[in-house]
Amino acid sequence: MRHLLPPLVTIALLAGCTAGPDYAGPPEVLSADTGDRFVRAGSDVSASDLVVAQWWLLLGDPELTRLVEAALSGNPSLAAAQARIAQARASIRQDRASRMPSLGAQATTVQGRLPGLDLQGGAPPPSEQTNSDAETDDSLSFYNVGLNANWELEFAGGSRRRIEASNAQAAATVANAEDAKVQLTAQVASTYVNLREAQFRAEQFEAQISLQEEILALTYQRYQRGALPLFPVGTANAELEMLKSQLAEAEADIAVLSDALAILTGQVPGSVDAALTTAHSIPMPPEQVAIGDPASLVARRPDIRAAERSLAASTARIGVAEAARFPKLSFTGILGLGGSSLDDVVDVGDFSALAIPRLQWNFLDFGRVDAAIDQAGAARNEAVANYQQTVLLALQDAERALARFGQQRVALAASMQIKKQADGAADLNRQRFAAGAISKADLNRALREQQQASADLVRAKGALTLAWIALQKSLGLGWQEPVRDQ
């Protein structure tokens, strides 16, 4: 017994080891002086904490909220993402189960005939055999029912590293699904805002067409009276046709955007037309906009979390590859009943048992394991670079969104001033027309300019809201940490 202790202790110590490097976290991309504020953040934003989920509620549009909720529950891409999560979690269960012994039942029957082979043995000498006994018994019958068990032990923890990699990869899959929510909610909101802008644009073109038709009729009357040449009539008609073309374009945009919303919510094209037929004002972002800081963005964005978990998985796979250097010990056990007849299957006196331990160690493989380790190390280096690139692109995305958001606020203020001036000019021209100082055609041109200023203002409002939505997307908002049981 004392001779067995040293090998057993050695095996136990080896079994407690785990090959490969332990994961120490992702590389630092932000320094202390770059992680506390965004470079492009203006005075119109705040570095206060953010609300991760349901940012679209801040727009205060019930129809948009309904569409986003429908997309989150019915979009096929999210359903596919959830299916990938289920696959990853099933893979974890499979890797965990592979560490446990397996036990199975078997029933075997063998029937054969082997000419020239005497399976009975102990036959009398040829001189003592009769003619009827001259032929040997060359038939074979065997029956067996029993259990078999298998169990493989690794000395270097390769299976533990494999489970570690599966857990990290599953977490990356979950993060990718959350990133899909970020992308989807931003896409639904952007499409909705573009739809409302297109509807308002169509209304403005219809109003401008009515005014231009009057201008064309008045211009043609003056031409018939000889007060104008034919050229102004052609110009007025060309402007009318241009407005009709722009109206057709706006109506096509409405159809395309409505179908896009239907698809995003998991419905066939045309399904949301009835609910979105009535034009609605464009929802505006809140006056106070919280953005947090770059460090919180890195911790929050799902695509960065997915890249970090992929890095952890690739680090664990180095251990899987290195574990192949060490020996493996497997056990096979067989318990059964059987013999050369069916009666032997139920005869407990013919009980058989077999235990087969097997030690395997591939100490000469001509560099196969080394190549696998190098491959795993290179994959880890790639994951490091991918993580760094993901962080840098996320920061660039946020800084760009901040710059665009600030620019759109300036553009909106300018459009509001232009609209105010156009309203004043329209009121003045109404008074001049009432006093007989200008013609109806001149008044209609002033009203057209007012309509155009209104359209430009709505377009500026839409651009500001779209910039705000892009900012929420760049900050990684639109998903929520799952509630964990206490």
Coordinates of C-alpha atoms in Angstrom, one line a residue:
M1 CA 0.0 0.0 0.0
R2 CA 2.9 2.3 0.8
H3 CA 4.3 1.7 -2.7
L4 CA 1.0 3.0 -4.2
L5 CA 0.9 6.3 -2.2
P6 CA 3.5 8.3 -4.2
P7 CA 1.9 7.7 -7.6
L8 CA -1.5 8.4 -6.2
V9 CA -0.3 11.7 -4.6
T10 CA 1.4 12.7 -7.9
I11 CA -1.8 12.0 -9.8
A12 CA -3.8 14.0 -7.3
L13 CA -1.4 17.0 -7.5
L14 CA -1.5 16.9 -11.3
A15 CA -5.3 16.7 -11.3
G16 CA -5.4 19.9 -9.3
C17 CA -3.4 21.9 -11.8
T18 CA -4.9 23.9 -14.6
A19 CA -2.8 24.5 -17.7
G20 CA -2.7 27.9 -19.5
P21 CA -2.7 31.5 -18.3
D22 CA -5.4 32.8 -16.0
Y23 CA -7.4 35.6 -17.5
A24 CA -6.3 39.0 -16.0
G25 CA -8.9 41.2 -17.6
P26 CA -8.8 43.3 -20.8
P27 CA -6.0 45.7 -21.7
E28 CA -6.4 49.4 -20.6
V29 CA -7.3 51.7 -23.4
L30 CA -8.3 54.8 -21.5
S31 CA -5.9 56.6 -19.3
A32 CA -6.9 58.5 -16.1
D33 CA -7.0 61.8 -17.9
T34 CA -9.0 60.6 -20.9
G35 CA -11.6 58.5 -19.2
D36 CA -13.4 61.3 -17.2
R37 CA -14.9 63.4 -20.0
F38 CA -15.8 63.4 -23.7
V39 CA -13.7 65.7 -25.9
R40 CA -16.7 66.9 -28.0
A41 CA -19.1 67.4 -25.1
G42 CA -20.5 70.9 -25.2
S43 CA -22.3 72.9 -22.6
D44 CA -25.7 71.5 -23.8
V45 CA -24.9 68.0 -22.3
S46 CA -24.3 66.7 -18.8
A47 CA -21.9 64.1 -17.5
S48 CA -24.5 62.8 -15.0
D49 CA -25.4 59.1 -14.8
L50 CA -27.5 57.5 -17.6
V51 CA -30.6 55.4 -17.6
V52 CA -29.7 52.4 -19.7
A53 CA -33.1 51.1 -20.7
Q54 CA -36.0 52.6 -22.5
W55 CA -34.4 55.9 -23.6
W56 CA -37.2 56.3 -26.2
L57 CA -39.7 57.1 -23.4
L58 CA -37.9 60.5 -23.1
L59 CA -39.3 61.4 -26.5
G60 CA -42.8 61.2 -25.1
D61 CA -44.4 59.7 -28.2
P62 CA -46.8 56.8 -27.4
E63 CA -46.9 55.6 -31.0
L64 CA -43.1 55.3 -31.0
T65 CA -43.1 53.5 -27.7
R66 CA -45.6 51.0 -29.1
L67 CA -43.5 50.3 -32.2
V68 CA -40.3 49.9 -30.1
E69 CA -42.0 47.4 -27.8
A70 CA -43.5 45.5 -30.8
A71 CA -40.0 45.3 -32.3
L72 CA -38.4 44.1 -29.1
S73 CA -41.0 41.3 -28.9
G74 CA -41.5 40.4 -32.5
N75 CA -38.3 41.1 -34.5
P76 CA -36.9 37.9 -36.1
S77 CA -33.2 39.1 -35.6
L78 CA -33.7 39.2 -31.8
A79 CA -35.4 35.8 -31.9
A80 CA -32.3 34.5 -33.8
A81 CA -30.0 36.1 -31.1
Q82 CA -32.0 34.4 -28.4
A83 CA -31.6 31.1 -30.2
R84 CA -27.8 31.6 -30.3
I85 CA -27.9 32.2 -26.6
A86 CA -29.7 28.9 -26.1
Q87 CA -27.1 27.1 -28.2
A88 CA -24.2 28.6 -26.2
R89 CA -25.8 27.6 -22.9
A90 CA -26.5 24.1 -24.1
S91 CA -22.8 23.9 -25.1
I92 CA -21.8 24.8 -21.5
R93 CA -24.0 22.0 -20.2
Q94 CA -22.5 19.6 -22.7
D95 CA -18.9 20.5 -21.6
R96 CA -19.8 20.2 -18.0
A97 CA -21.4 16.8 -18.6
S98 CA -18.3 15.5 -20.4
R99 CA -16.3 15.7 -17.1
M100 CA -18.7 13.2 -15.5
P101 CA -18.6 9.4 -16.0
S102 CA -21.0 7.9 -18.6
L103 CA -23.1 4.7 -17.9
G104 CA -25.0 2.8 -20.5
A105 CA -26.8 -0.5 -21.0
Q106 CA -26.0 -3.0 -23.8
A107 CA -27.4 -6.2 -25.2
T108 CA -25.2 -8.2 -27.5
T109 CA -25.8 -11.4 -29.6
V110 CA -23.2 -13.0 -31.9
Q111 CA -24.1 -15.8 -34.3
G112 CA -21.4 -17.1 -36.6
R113 CA -19.9 -20.1 -38.4
L114 CA -16.2 -20.4 -38.7
P115 CA -15.2 -23.4 -40.9
G116 CA -12.2 -25.4 -39.8
L117 CA -12.3 -24.0 -36.3
D118 CA -13.2 -26.4 -33.5
L119 CA -14.9 -24.3 -30.9
Q120 CA -15.7 -27.2 -28.6
G121 CA -12.1 -28.3 -27.9
G122 CA -11.1 -31.5 -26.1
A123 CA -12.2 -33.8 -29.0
P124 CA -11.1 -37.5 -28.8
P125 CA -8.2 -38.7 -31.1
P126 CA -9.2 -39.3 -34.7
S127 CA -8.8 -43.1 -34.2
E128 CA -11.5 -43.0 -31.5
Q129 CA -14.0 -40.8 -33.6
T130 CA -16.9 -42.3 -35.5
N131 CA -17.9 -41.1 -38.9
S132 CA -20.7 -39.0 -37.3
D133 CA -18.3 -37.3 -35.0
A134 CA -15.7 -36.6 -37.6
E135 CA -16.9 -33.1 -38.3
T136 CA -15.9 -30.4 -35.8
D137 CA -18.3 -28.0 -34.3
D138 CA -17.6 -24.7 -36.1
S139 CA -20.7 -22.7 -35.1
L140 CA -20.7 -19.8 -32.6
S141 CA -23.4 -18.4 -30.4
F142 CA -23.0 -15.7 -27.8
Y143 CA -25.5 -13.7 -25.8
N144 CA -24.7 -10.9 -23.3
V145 CA -26.7 -8.2 -21.4
G146 CA -25.0 -5.7 -19.1
L147 CA -23.8 -2.3 -18.2
N148 CA -20.7 -0.4 -19.4
A149 CA -19.2 2.8 -17.8
N150 CA -16.5 5.2 -19.1
W151 CA -14.7 8.0 -17.3
E152 CA -11.8 10.1 -18.4
L153 CA -9.6 12.2 -16.0
E154 CA -7.4 15.0 -17.2
F155 CA -4.3 15.9 -15.2
A156 CA -4.0 19.5 -16.5
G157 CA -7.5 20.8 -16.3
G158 CA -8.2 20.9 -20.0
S159 CA -11.9 20.3 -19.5
R160 CA -12.1 23.1 -16.9
R161 CA -10.5 25.5 -19.3
R162 CA -13.0 24.3 -22.0
I163 CA -15.9 25.1 -19.6
E164 CA -14.3 28.5 -18.8
A165 CA -14.1 29.3 -22.5
S166 CA -17.7 28.1 -23.1
N167 CA -18.9 30.3 -20.2
A168 CA -17.1 33.4 -21.6
Q169 CA -18.3 32.7 -25.1
A170 CA -21.9 32.4 -23.9
A171 CA -21.6 35.7 -22.1
A172 CA -20.3 37.2 -25.4
T173 CA -23.3 35.8 -27.2
V174 CA -25.6 37.4 -24.6
A175 CA -23.8 40.7 -25.0
N176 CA -24.2 40.5 -28.8
A177 CA -28.0 40.0 -28.3
E178 CA -28.1 43.1 -26.1
D179 CA -26.2 45.0 -28.8
A180 CA -28.8 43.9 -31.3
K181 CA -31.4 45.5 -29.0
V182 CA -29.4 48.8 -29.0
Q183 CA -29.2 48.7 -32.8
L184 CA -32.9 47.7 -33.2
T185 CA -34.4 50.4 -30.9
A186 CA -32.3 53.1 -32.6
Q187 CA -33.3 51.9 -36.0
V188 CA -37.0 51.9 -35.1
A189 CA -36.8 55.4 -33.6
S190 CA -34.9 56.8 -36.6
T191 CA -37.3 55.2 -39.1
Y192 CA -40.2 56.6 -37.2
V193 CA -38.8 60.1 -37.1
N194 CA -38.0 60.0 -40.8
L195 CA -41.6 58.8 -41.5
R196 CA -43.1 61.7 -39.5
E197 CA -40.8 64.2 -41.4
A198 CA -41.9 62.7 -44.7
Q199 CA -45.5 63.0 -43.8
F200 CA -45.1 66.6 -42.9
R201 CA -43.1 67.2 -46.1
A202 CA -45.9 65.7 -48.2
E203 CA -48.5 68.0 -46.5
Q204 CA -46.3 71.0 -47.2
F205 CA -45.9 70.1 -50.9
E206 CA -49.6 69.7 -51.2
A207 CA -50.2 73.1 -49.8
Q208 CA -47.4 74.6 -52.0
I209 CA -49.0 72.9 -55.1
S210 CA -52.3 74.5 -54.4
L211 CA -50.6 77.9 -54.1
Q212 CA -48.5 77.3 -57.3
E213 CA -51.6 76.3 -59.2
E214 CA -53.1 79.6 -58.4
I215 CA -49.9 81.4 -59.4
L216 CA -49.9 79.5 -62.7
A217 CA -53.5 80.4 -63.4
L218 CA -53.0 84.1 -62.6
T219 CA -49.8 84.2 -64.7
Y220 CA -51.6 82.6 -67.7
Q221 CA -54.5 85.1 -67.4
R222 CA -52.0 88.0 -67.5
Y223 CA -50.4 86.3 -70.5
Q224 CA -53.7 86.1 -72.3
R225 CA -54.3 89.8 -71.7
G226 CA -50.9 90.6 -73.1
A227 CA -49.5 91.8 -69.9
L228 CA -46.8 89.1 -69.7
P229 CA -44.8 87.1 -72.3
L230 CA -45.1 83.3 -72.5
F231 CA -41.8 82.7 -70.6
P232 CA -43.2 83.4 -67.0
V233 CA -46.0 80.9 -67.8
G234 CA -43.5 78.2 -68.6
T235 CA -41.5 79.0 -65.5
A236 CA -44.6 78.8 -63.2
N237 CA -45.6 75.5 -64.8
A238 CA -42.1 74.1 -64.4
E239 CA -42.2 75.0 -60.6
L240 CA -45.6 73.3 -60.4
E241 CA -44.3 70.1 -62.0
M242 CA -41.2 70.1 -59.7
L243 CA -43.5 70.3 -56.7
K244 CA -45.6 67.4 -57.9
S245 CA -42.4 65.4 -58.4
Q246 CA -41.3 66.2 -54.8
L247 CA -44.7 65.2 -53.5
A248 CA -44.5 61.9 -55.3
E249 CA -41.0 61.4 -53.7
A250 CA -42.4 62.2 -50.2
E251 CA -45.2 59.8 -50.7
A252 CA -42.8 57.0 -51.8
D253 CA -40.7 57.7 -48.7
I254 CA -43.8 57.3 -46.6
A255 CA -44.5 53.9 -48.1
V256 CA -40.9 52.7 -47.8
L257 CA -40.5 53.9 -44.2
S258 CA -43.9 52.4 -43.2
D259 CA -42.9 49.0 -44.7
A260 CA -39.5 49.3 -42.9
L261 CA -41.3 49.8 -39.6
A262 CA -43.5 46.8 -40.3
I263 CA -40.5 44.6 -41.0
L264 CA -38.7 45.8 -37.9
T265 CA -41.7 44.9 -35.8
G266 CA -41.8 41.4 -37.3
Q267 CA -44.9 42.0 -39.6
V268 CA -45.5 42.0 -43.3
P269 CA -45.3 45.2 -45.3
G270 CA -48.4 47.4 -45.0
S271 CA -49.3 46.1 -41.5
V272 CA -48.6 49.4 -39.8
D273 CA -50.1 51.8 -42.4
A274 CA -53.4 52.2 -40.8
A275 CA -51.9 53.1 -37.4
L276 CA -49.5 55.6 -39.0
T277 CA -51.7 57.3 -41.6
T278 CA -52.5 60.4 -39.5
A279 CA -49.5 62.8 -39.5
H280 CA -48.0 63.5 -36.2
S281 CA -45.5 66.1 -35.0
I282 CA -41.8 65.0 -34.7
P283 CA -40.9 64.0 -31.1
M284 CA -38.3 66.2 -29.7
P285 CA -35.4 65.2 -27.3
P286 CA -35.3 66.5 -23.7
E287 CA -33.6 69.8 -23.0
Q288 CA -31.2 68.2 -20.5
V289 CA -29.1 65.4 -22.1
A290 CA -27.0 63.1 -19.9
I291 CA -24.0 61.4 -21.5
G292 CA -21.9 60.0 -18.6
D293 CA -18.2 59.7 -19.3
P294 CA -15.9 57.5 -21.5
A295 CA -15.1 55.1 -18.7
S296 CA -18.8 54.3 -18.1
L297 CA -19.3 53.9 -21.9
V298 CA -16.6 51.3 -22.1
A299 CA -18.2 49.4 -19.2
R300 CA -21.7 49.7 -20.6
R301 CA -21.6 49.2 -24.4
P302 CA -22.7 45.6 -25.3
D303 CA -20.3 45.4 -28.2
I304 CA -17.4 46.2 -26.0
R305 CA -18.6 43.7 -23.4
A306 CA -18.9 41.0 -26.2
A307 CA -15.3 41.8 -27.3
E308 CA -14.0 41.5 -23.7
R309 CA -15.8 38.1 -23.2
S310 CA -14.4 36.8 -26.5
L311 CA -10.9 37.8 -25.2
A312 CA -11.6 35.8 -22.0
A313 CA -12.7 32.8 -24.1
S314 CA -9.6 32.9 -26.3
T315 CA -7.4 33.1 -23.2
A316 CA -9.0 30.0 -21.8
R317 CA -8.5 28.1 -25.1
I318 CA -4.8 28.4 -24.6
G319 CA -5.2 26.3 -21.5
V320 CA -7.2 23.8 -23.5
A321 CA -4.4 23.5 -26.0
E322 CA -1.6 23.3 -23.4
A323 CA -3.5 20.5 -21.5
A324 CA -2.8 18.2 -24.4
R325 CA 0.8 18.1 -23.3
F326 CA -0.1 16.1 -20.2
P327 CA -1.3 12.5 -19.8
K328 CA -4.9 11.4 -19.5
L329 CA -6.3 8.6 -17.4
S330 CA -9.5 6.8 -18.5
F331 CA -11.4 4.0 -16.9
T332 CA -13.7 1.5 -18.7
G333 CA -15.9 -0.9 -16.7
I334 CA -18.2 -3.7 -17.9
L335 CA -20.7 -5.6 -15.9
G336 CA -22.9 -8.3 -17.5
L337 CA -24.6 -11.6 -17.7
G338 CA -24.3 -14.0 -20.7
G339 CA -23.0 -17.1 -22.3
S340 CA -23.5 -19.3 -25.3
S341 CA -27.3 -19.7 -24.8
L342 CA -30.2 -17.5 -24.0
D343 CA -30.6 -19.1 -20.6
D344 CA -27.2 -17.8 -19.6
V345 CA -28.6 -14.2 -19.8
V346 CA -30.7 -14.8 -16.7
D347 CA -28.2 -16.9 -14.9
V348 CA -26.7 -14.8 -12.1
G349 CA -24.0 -17.4 -11.7
D350 CA -22.5 -16.3 -15.0
F351 CA -22.0 -12.8 -13.8
S352 CA -18.9 -11.1 -15.4
A353 CA -17.0 -8.0 -14.5
L354 CA -14.2 -6.2 -16.2
A355 CA -12.2 -3.0 -15.2
I356 CA -9.8 -1.5 -17.8
P357 CA -7.7 1.5 -16.6
R358 CA -5.8 3.2 -19.4
L359 CA -3.1 5.9 -19.2
Q360 CA -2.4 7.8 -22.4
W361 CA 0.4 10.3 -23.0
N362 CA 1.4 11.5 -26.4
F363 CA 4.9 12.6 -25.6
L364 CA 6.0 12.4 -29.3
D365 CA 3.7 14.3 -31.7
F366 CA 6.2 16.1 -33.9
G367 CA 5.1 19.5 -32.8
R368 CA 1.3 19.2 -33.1
V369 CA 0.6 20.3 -29.6
D370 CA 3.1 23.2 -29.9
A371 CA 1.4 24.3 -33.1
A372 CA -2.0 24.2 -31.4
I373 CA -0.7 26.3 -28.5
D374 CA 0.8 28.8 -30.9
Q375 CA -2.5 29.0 -32.8
A376 CA -4.4 29.6 -29.6
G377 CA -1.9 32.3 -28.5
A378 CA -2.3 34.0 -31.8
A379 CA -6.0 33.9 -31.5
R380 CA -5.8 35.5 -28.1
N381 CA -3.6 38.3 -29.6
E382 CA -6.2 38.8 -32.3
A383 CA -8.9 39.1 -29.6
V384 CA -6.8 41.7 -27.7
A385 CA -6.5 43.8 -30.9
N386 CA -10.2 43.4 -31.6
Y387 CA -11.1 44.6 -28.1
Q388 CA -8.9 47.6 -28.4
Q389 CA -10.3 48.4 -31.9
T390 CA -13.9 48.0 -30.6
V391 CA -13.2 50.4 -27.7
L392 CA -11.6 53.0 -30.0
L393 CA -14.4 52.8 -32.5
A394 CA -17.0 53.2 -29.8
L395 CA -15.3 56.3 -28.5
Q396 CA -15.1 57.7 -32.0
D397 CA -18.8 56.9 -32.5
A398 CA -19.7 58.8 -29.3
E399 CA -17.5 61.8 -30.1
R400 CA -19.0 62.0 -33.6
A401 CA -22.5 61.8 -32.3
L402 CA -21.8 64.5 -29.7
A403 CA -20.4 66.8 -32.5
R404 CA -23.4 66.2 -34.7
F405 CA -25.8 66.8 -31.9
G406 CA -24.3 70.1 -31.0
Q407 CA -24.3 71.1 -34.7
Q408 CA -28.0 70.2 -35.2
R409 CA -28.9 72.3 -32.2
V410 CA -27.3 75.3 -33.8
A411 CA -29.0 74.5 -37.1
L412 CA -32.4 74.2 -35.4
A413 CA -32.0 77.7 -33.8
A414 CA -31.1 79.1 -37.2
S415 CA -34.2 77.5 -38.8
M416 CA -36.4 78.9 -36.1
Q417 CA -35.2 82.4 -36.9
I418 CA -35.8 81.9 -40.6
K419 CA -39.3 80.6 -39.9
K420 CA -40.0 83.6 -37.7
Q421 CA -38.9 86.0 -40.4
A422 CA -40.9 84.1 -43.1
D423 CA -44.0 84.3 -40.8
G424 CA -43.5 88.1 -40.5
A425 CA -43.1 88.5 -44.2
A426 CA -46.2 86.5 -44.9
D427 CA -48.3 88.6 -42.5
L428 CA -46.9 91.8 -44.1
N429 CA -47.7 90.6 -47.6
R430 CA -51.3 89.7 -46.5
Q431 CA -51.7 93.3 -45.3
R432 CA -50.2 94.6 -48.6
F433 CA -52.5 92.4 -50.6
A434 CA -55.6 93.6 -48.6
A435 CA -54.5 97.2 -49.3
G436 CA -54.1 96.4 -53.1
A437 CA -50.4 97.0 -53.0
I438 CA -49.4 93.5 -54.4
S439 CA -51.2 90.9 -56.6
K440 CA -52.5 87.6 -55.5
A441 CA -49.6 85.9 -57.3
D442 CA -47.1 87.9 -55.2
L443 CA -49.0 87.0 -52.0
N444 CA -48.9 83.3 -53.0
R445 CA -45.2 83.4 -53.5
A446 CA -44.7 84.8 -50.1
L447 CA -47.0 82.1 -48.6
R448 CA -45.0 79.5 -50.5
E449 CA -41.8 80.8 -48.9
Q450 CA -43.5 80.6 -45.5
Q451 CA -44.5 76.9 -46.3
Q452 CA -40.9 76.2 -47.3
A453 CA -39.6 77.7 -44.1
S454 CA -42.0 75.5 -42.1
A455 CA -40.8 72.5 -44.0
D456 CA -37.1 73.4 -43.3
L457 CA -37.9 73.9 -39.6
V458 CA -39.5 70.5 -39.4
R459 CA -36.6 69.0 -41.2
A460 CA -34.2 70.6 -38.7
K461 CA -36.3 69.3 -35.8
G462 CA -36.1 65.8 -37.3
A463 CA -32.4 66.1 -37.8
L464 CA -31.9 67.1 -34.2
T465 CA -34.0 64.2 -32.9
L466 CA -32.1 61.8 -35.3
A467 CA -28.8 63.2 -33.9
W468 CA -30.1 62.6 -30.3
I469 CA -31.1 59.0 -31.2
A470 CA -27.6 58.4 -32.7
L471 CA -26.1 59.7 -29.5
Q472 CA -28.2 57.2 -27.4
K473 CA -27.0 54.5 -29.7
S474 CA -23.4 55.5 -29.5
L475 CA -23.6 55.5 -25.7
G476 CA -24.8 51.9 -25.8
L477 CA -28.3 52.6 -24.5
G478 CA -31.3 50.5 -25.1
W479 CA -30.7 47.3 -23.1
Q480 CA -31.1 46.3 -19.5
E481 CA -29.2 44.1 -17.1
P482 CA -31.2 40.9 -16.3
V483 CA -32.7 40.8 -12.9
R484 CA -30.9 38.2 -10.8
D485 CA -32.6 36.2 -8.1
Q486 CA -31.4 37.2 -4.6

